[in-house]
CSV table of N, CA, C and O in Angstrom, one decimal:
chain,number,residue,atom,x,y,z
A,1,UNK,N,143.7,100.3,93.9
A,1,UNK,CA,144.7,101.1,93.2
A,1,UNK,C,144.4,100.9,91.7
A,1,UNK,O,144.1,99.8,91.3
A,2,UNK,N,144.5,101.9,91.0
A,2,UNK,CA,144.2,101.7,89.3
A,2,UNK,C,145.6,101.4,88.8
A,2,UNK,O,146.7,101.5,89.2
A,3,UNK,N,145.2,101.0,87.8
A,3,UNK,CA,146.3,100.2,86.5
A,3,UNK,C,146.3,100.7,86.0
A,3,UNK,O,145.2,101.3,86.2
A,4,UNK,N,147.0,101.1,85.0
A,4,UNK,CA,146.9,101.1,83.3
A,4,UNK,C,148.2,100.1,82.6
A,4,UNK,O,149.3,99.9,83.0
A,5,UNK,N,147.6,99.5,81.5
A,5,UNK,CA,148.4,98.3,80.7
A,5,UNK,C,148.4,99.1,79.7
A,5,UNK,O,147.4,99.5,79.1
A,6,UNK,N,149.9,99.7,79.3
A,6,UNK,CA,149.8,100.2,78.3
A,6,UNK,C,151.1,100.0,77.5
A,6,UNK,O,151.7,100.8,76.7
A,7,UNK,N,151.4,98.8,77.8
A,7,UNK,CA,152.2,97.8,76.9
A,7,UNK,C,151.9,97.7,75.8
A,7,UNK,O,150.7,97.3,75.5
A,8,UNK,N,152.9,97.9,74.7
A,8,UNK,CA,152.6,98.0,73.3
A,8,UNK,C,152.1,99.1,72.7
A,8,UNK,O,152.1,99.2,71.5
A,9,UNK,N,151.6,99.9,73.5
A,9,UNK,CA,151.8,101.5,72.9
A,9,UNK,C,153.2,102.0,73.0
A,9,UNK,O,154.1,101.4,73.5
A,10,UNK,N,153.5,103.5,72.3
A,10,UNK,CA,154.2,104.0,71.9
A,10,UNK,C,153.8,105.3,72.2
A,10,UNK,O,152.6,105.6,72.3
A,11,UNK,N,155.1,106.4,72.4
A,11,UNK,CA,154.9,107.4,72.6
A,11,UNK,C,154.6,108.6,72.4
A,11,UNK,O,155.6,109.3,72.2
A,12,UNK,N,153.7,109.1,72.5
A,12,UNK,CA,153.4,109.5,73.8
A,12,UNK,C,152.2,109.3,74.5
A,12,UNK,O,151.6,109.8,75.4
A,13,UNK,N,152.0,107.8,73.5
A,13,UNK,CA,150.5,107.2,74.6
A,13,UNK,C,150.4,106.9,75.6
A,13,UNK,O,149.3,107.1,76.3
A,14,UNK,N,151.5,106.3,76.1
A,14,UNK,CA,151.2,105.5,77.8
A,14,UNK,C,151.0,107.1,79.0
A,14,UNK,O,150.3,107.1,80.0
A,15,UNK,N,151.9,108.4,78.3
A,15,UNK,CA,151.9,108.9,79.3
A,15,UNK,C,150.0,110.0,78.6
A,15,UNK,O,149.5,110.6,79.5
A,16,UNK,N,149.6,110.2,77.6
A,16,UNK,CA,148.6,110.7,77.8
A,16,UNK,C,147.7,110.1,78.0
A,16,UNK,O,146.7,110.8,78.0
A,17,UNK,N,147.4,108.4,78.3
A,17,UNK,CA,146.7,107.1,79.4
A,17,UNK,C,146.6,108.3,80.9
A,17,UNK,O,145.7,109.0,81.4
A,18,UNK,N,148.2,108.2,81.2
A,18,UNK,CA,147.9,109.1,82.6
A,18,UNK,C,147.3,109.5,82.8
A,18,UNK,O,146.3,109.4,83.4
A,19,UNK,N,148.2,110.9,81.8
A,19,UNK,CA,147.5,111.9,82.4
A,19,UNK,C,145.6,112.1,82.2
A,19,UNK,O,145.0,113.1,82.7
A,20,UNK,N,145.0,111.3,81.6
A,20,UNK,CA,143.7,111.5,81.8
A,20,UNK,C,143.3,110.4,83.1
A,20,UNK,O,142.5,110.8,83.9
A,21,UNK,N,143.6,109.5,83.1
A,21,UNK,CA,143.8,108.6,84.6
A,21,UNK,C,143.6,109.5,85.8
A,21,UNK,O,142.6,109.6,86.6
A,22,UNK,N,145.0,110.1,85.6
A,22,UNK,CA,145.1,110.7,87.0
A,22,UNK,C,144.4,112.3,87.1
A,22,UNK,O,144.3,113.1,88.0
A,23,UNK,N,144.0,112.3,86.0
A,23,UNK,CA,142.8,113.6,86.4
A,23,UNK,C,141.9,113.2,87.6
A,23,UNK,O,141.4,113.9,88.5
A,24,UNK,N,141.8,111.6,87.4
A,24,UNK,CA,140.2,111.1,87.8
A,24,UNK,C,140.3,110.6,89.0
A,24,UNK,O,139.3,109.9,89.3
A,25,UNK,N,141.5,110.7,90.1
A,25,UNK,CA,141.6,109.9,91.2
A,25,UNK,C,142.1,111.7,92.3
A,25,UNK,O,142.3,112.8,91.9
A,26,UNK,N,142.0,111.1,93.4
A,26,UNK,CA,142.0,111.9,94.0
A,26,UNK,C,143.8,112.1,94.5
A,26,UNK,O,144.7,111.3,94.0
A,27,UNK,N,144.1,113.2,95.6
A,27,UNK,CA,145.4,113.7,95.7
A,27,UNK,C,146.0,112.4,97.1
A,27,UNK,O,145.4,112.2,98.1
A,28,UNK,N,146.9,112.0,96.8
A,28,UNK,CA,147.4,110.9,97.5
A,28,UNK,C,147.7,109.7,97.0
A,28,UNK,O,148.7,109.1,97.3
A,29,UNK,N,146.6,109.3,95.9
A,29,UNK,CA,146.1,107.9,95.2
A,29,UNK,C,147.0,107.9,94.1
A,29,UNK,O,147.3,108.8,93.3
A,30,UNK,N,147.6,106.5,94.1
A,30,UNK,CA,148.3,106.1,92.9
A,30,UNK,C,147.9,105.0,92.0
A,30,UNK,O,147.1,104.0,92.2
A,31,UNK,N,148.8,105.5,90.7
A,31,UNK,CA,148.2,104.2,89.9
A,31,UNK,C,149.8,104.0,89.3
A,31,UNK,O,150.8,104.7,89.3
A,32,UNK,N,149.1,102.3,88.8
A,32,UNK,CA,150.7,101.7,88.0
A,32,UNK,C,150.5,101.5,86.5
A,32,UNK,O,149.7,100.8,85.8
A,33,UNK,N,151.6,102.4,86.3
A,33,UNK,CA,151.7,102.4,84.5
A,33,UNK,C,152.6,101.1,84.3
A,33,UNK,O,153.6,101.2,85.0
A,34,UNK,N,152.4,100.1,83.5
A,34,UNK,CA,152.5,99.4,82.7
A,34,UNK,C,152.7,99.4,81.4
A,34,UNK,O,151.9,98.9,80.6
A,35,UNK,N,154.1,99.9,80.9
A,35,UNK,CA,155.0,100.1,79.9
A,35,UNK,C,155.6,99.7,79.7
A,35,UNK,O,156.3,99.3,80.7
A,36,UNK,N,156.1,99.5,77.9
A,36,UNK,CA,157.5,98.8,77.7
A,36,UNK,C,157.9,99.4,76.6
A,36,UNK,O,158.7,98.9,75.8
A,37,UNK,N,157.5,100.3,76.4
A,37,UNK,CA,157.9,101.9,75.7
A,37,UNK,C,159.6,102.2,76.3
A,37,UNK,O,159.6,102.4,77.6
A,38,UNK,N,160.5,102.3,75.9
A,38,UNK,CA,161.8,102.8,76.2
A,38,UNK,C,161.9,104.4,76.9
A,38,UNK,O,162.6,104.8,77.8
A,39,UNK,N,160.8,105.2,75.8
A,39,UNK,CA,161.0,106.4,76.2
A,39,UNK,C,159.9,106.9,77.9
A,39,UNK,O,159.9,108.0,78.4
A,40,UNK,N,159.3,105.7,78.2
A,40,UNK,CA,158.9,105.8,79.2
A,40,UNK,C,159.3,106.6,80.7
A,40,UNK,O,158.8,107.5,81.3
A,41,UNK,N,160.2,105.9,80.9
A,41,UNK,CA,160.7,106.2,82.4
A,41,UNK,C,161.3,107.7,81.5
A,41,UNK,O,160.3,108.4,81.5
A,42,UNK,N,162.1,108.3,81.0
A,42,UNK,CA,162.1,109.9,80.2
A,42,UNK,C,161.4,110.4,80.5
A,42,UNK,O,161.3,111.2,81.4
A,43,UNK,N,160.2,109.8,79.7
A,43,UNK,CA,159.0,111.0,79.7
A,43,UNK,C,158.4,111.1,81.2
A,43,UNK,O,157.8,112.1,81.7
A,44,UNK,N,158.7,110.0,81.8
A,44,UNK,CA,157.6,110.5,83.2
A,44,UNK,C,158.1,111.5,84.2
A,44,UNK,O,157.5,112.2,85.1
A,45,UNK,N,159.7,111.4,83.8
A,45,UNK,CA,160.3,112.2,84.4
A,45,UNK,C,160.2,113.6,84.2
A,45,UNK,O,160.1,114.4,85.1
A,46,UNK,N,160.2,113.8,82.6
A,46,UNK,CA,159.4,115.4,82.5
A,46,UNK,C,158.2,115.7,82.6
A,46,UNK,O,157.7,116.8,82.7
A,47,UNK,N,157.6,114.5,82.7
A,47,UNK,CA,156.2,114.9,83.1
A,47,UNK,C,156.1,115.3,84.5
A,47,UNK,O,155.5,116.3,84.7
A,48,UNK,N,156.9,114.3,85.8
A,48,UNK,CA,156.6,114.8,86.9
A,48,UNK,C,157.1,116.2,87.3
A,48,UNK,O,156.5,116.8,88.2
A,49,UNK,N,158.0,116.8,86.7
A,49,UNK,CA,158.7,117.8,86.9
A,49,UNK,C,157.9,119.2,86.7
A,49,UNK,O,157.9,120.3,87.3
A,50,UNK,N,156.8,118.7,85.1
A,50,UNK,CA,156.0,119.5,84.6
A,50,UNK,C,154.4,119.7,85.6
A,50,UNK,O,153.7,120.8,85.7
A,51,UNK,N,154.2,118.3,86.2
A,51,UNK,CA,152.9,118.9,87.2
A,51,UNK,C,152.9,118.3,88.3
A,51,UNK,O,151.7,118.2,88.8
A,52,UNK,N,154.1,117.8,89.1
A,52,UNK,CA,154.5,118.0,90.5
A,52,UNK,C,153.8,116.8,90.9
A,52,UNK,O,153.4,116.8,92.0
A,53,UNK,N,153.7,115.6,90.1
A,53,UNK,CA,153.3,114.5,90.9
A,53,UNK,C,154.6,113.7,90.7
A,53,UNK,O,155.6,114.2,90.1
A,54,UNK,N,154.6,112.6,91.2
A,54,UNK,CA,156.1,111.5,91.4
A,54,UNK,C,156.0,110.3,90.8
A,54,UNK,O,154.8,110.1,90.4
A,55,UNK,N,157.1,109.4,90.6
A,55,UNK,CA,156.7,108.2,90.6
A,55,UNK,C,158.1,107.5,91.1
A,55,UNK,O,159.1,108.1,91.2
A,56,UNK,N,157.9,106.1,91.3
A,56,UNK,CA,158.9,105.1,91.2
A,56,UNK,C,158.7,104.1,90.1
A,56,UNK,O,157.7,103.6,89.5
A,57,UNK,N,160.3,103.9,90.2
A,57,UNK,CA,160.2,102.4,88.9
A,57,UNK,C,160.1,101.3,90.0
A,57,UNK,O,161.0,101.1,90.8
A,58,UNK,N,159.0,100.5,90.0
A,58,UNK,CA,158.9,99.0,90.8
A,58,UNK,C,159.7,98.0,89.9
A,58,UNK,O,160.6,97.6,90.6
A,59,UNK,N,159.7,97.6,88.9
A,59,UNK,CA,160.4,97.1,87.9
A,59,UNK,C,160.6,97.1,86.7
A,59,UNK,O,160.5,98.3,86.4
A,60,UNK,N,160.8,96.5,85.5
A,60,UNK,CA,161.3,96.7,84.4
A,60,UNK,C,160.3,97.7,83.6
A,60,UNK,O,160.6,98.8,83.2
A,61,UNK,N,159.0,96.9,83.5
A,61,UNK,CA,157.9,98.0,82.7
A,61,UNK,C,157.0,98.2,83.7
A,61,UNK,O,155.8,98.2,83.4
A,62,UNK,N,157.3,98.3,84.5
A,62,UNK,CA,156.5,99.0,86.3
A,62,UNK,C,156.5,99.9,86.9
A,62,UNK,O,157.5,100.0,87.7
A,63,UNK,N,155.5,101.0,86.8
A,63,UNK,CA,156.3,102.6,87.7
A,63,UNK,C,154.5,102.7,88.3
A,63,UNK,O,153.3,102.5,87.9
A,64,UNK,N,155.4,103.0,89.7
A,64,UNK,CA,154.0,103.4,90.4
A,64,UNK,C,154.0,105.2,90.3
A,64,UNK,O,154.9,105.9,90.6
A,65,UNK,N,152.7,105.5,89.9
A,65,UNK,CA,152.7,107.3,89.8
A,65,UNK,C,152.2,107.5,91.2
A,65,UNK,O,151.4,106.6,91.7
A,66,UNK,N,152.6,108.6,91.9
A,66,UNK,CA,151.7,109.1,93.3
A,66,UNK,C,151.2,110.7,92.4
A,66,UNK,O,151.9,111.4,91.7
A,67,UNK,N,149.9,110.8,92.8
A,67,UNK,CA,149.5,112.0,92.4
A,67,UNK,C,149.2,112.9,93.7
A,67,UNK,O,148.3,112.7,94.5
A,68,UNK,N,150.4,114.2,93.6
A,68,UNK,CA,150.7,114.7,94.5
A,68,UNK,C,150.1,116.3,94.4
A,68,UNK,O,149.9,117.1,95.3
A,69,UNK,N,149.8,116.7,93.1
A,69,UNK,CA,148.9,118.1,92.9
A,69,UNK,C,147.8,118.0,91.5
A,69,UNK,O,147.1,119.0,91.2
């Protein structure tokens, strides 16, 4: 499974980490963003809404993404 550490960035870095991440894995496969960015868990939310992949919060600065399209 891929990581990204993208603690100590700010936004809207951690989520365009992703989205070039998850260009690069295939449909099923997840990776865990590692943030401590506030507007984090926000943004992933419009992100998934915007291209139909998911995530969960595992914990505090922990969200696993599932890439679903």
């Amino acid at each position: 499974m891929r990581e990204i550490d993208a603690r100590g960035l700010r936004c809207p870095q951690p989520i365009i980490e992703l989205g070039k991440a998850i260009s690069e894995i295939d449909l099923g496969h997840q990776i865990t963003l590692l943030s401590d960015d506030p507007a984090t868990e926000p943004d992933l939310s419009a992100w998934s809404r915007m291209t139909g992949n998911t995530f969960e919060k595992k914990e505090k600065d922990t969200f696993l993404v599932t890439k679903l399209s």
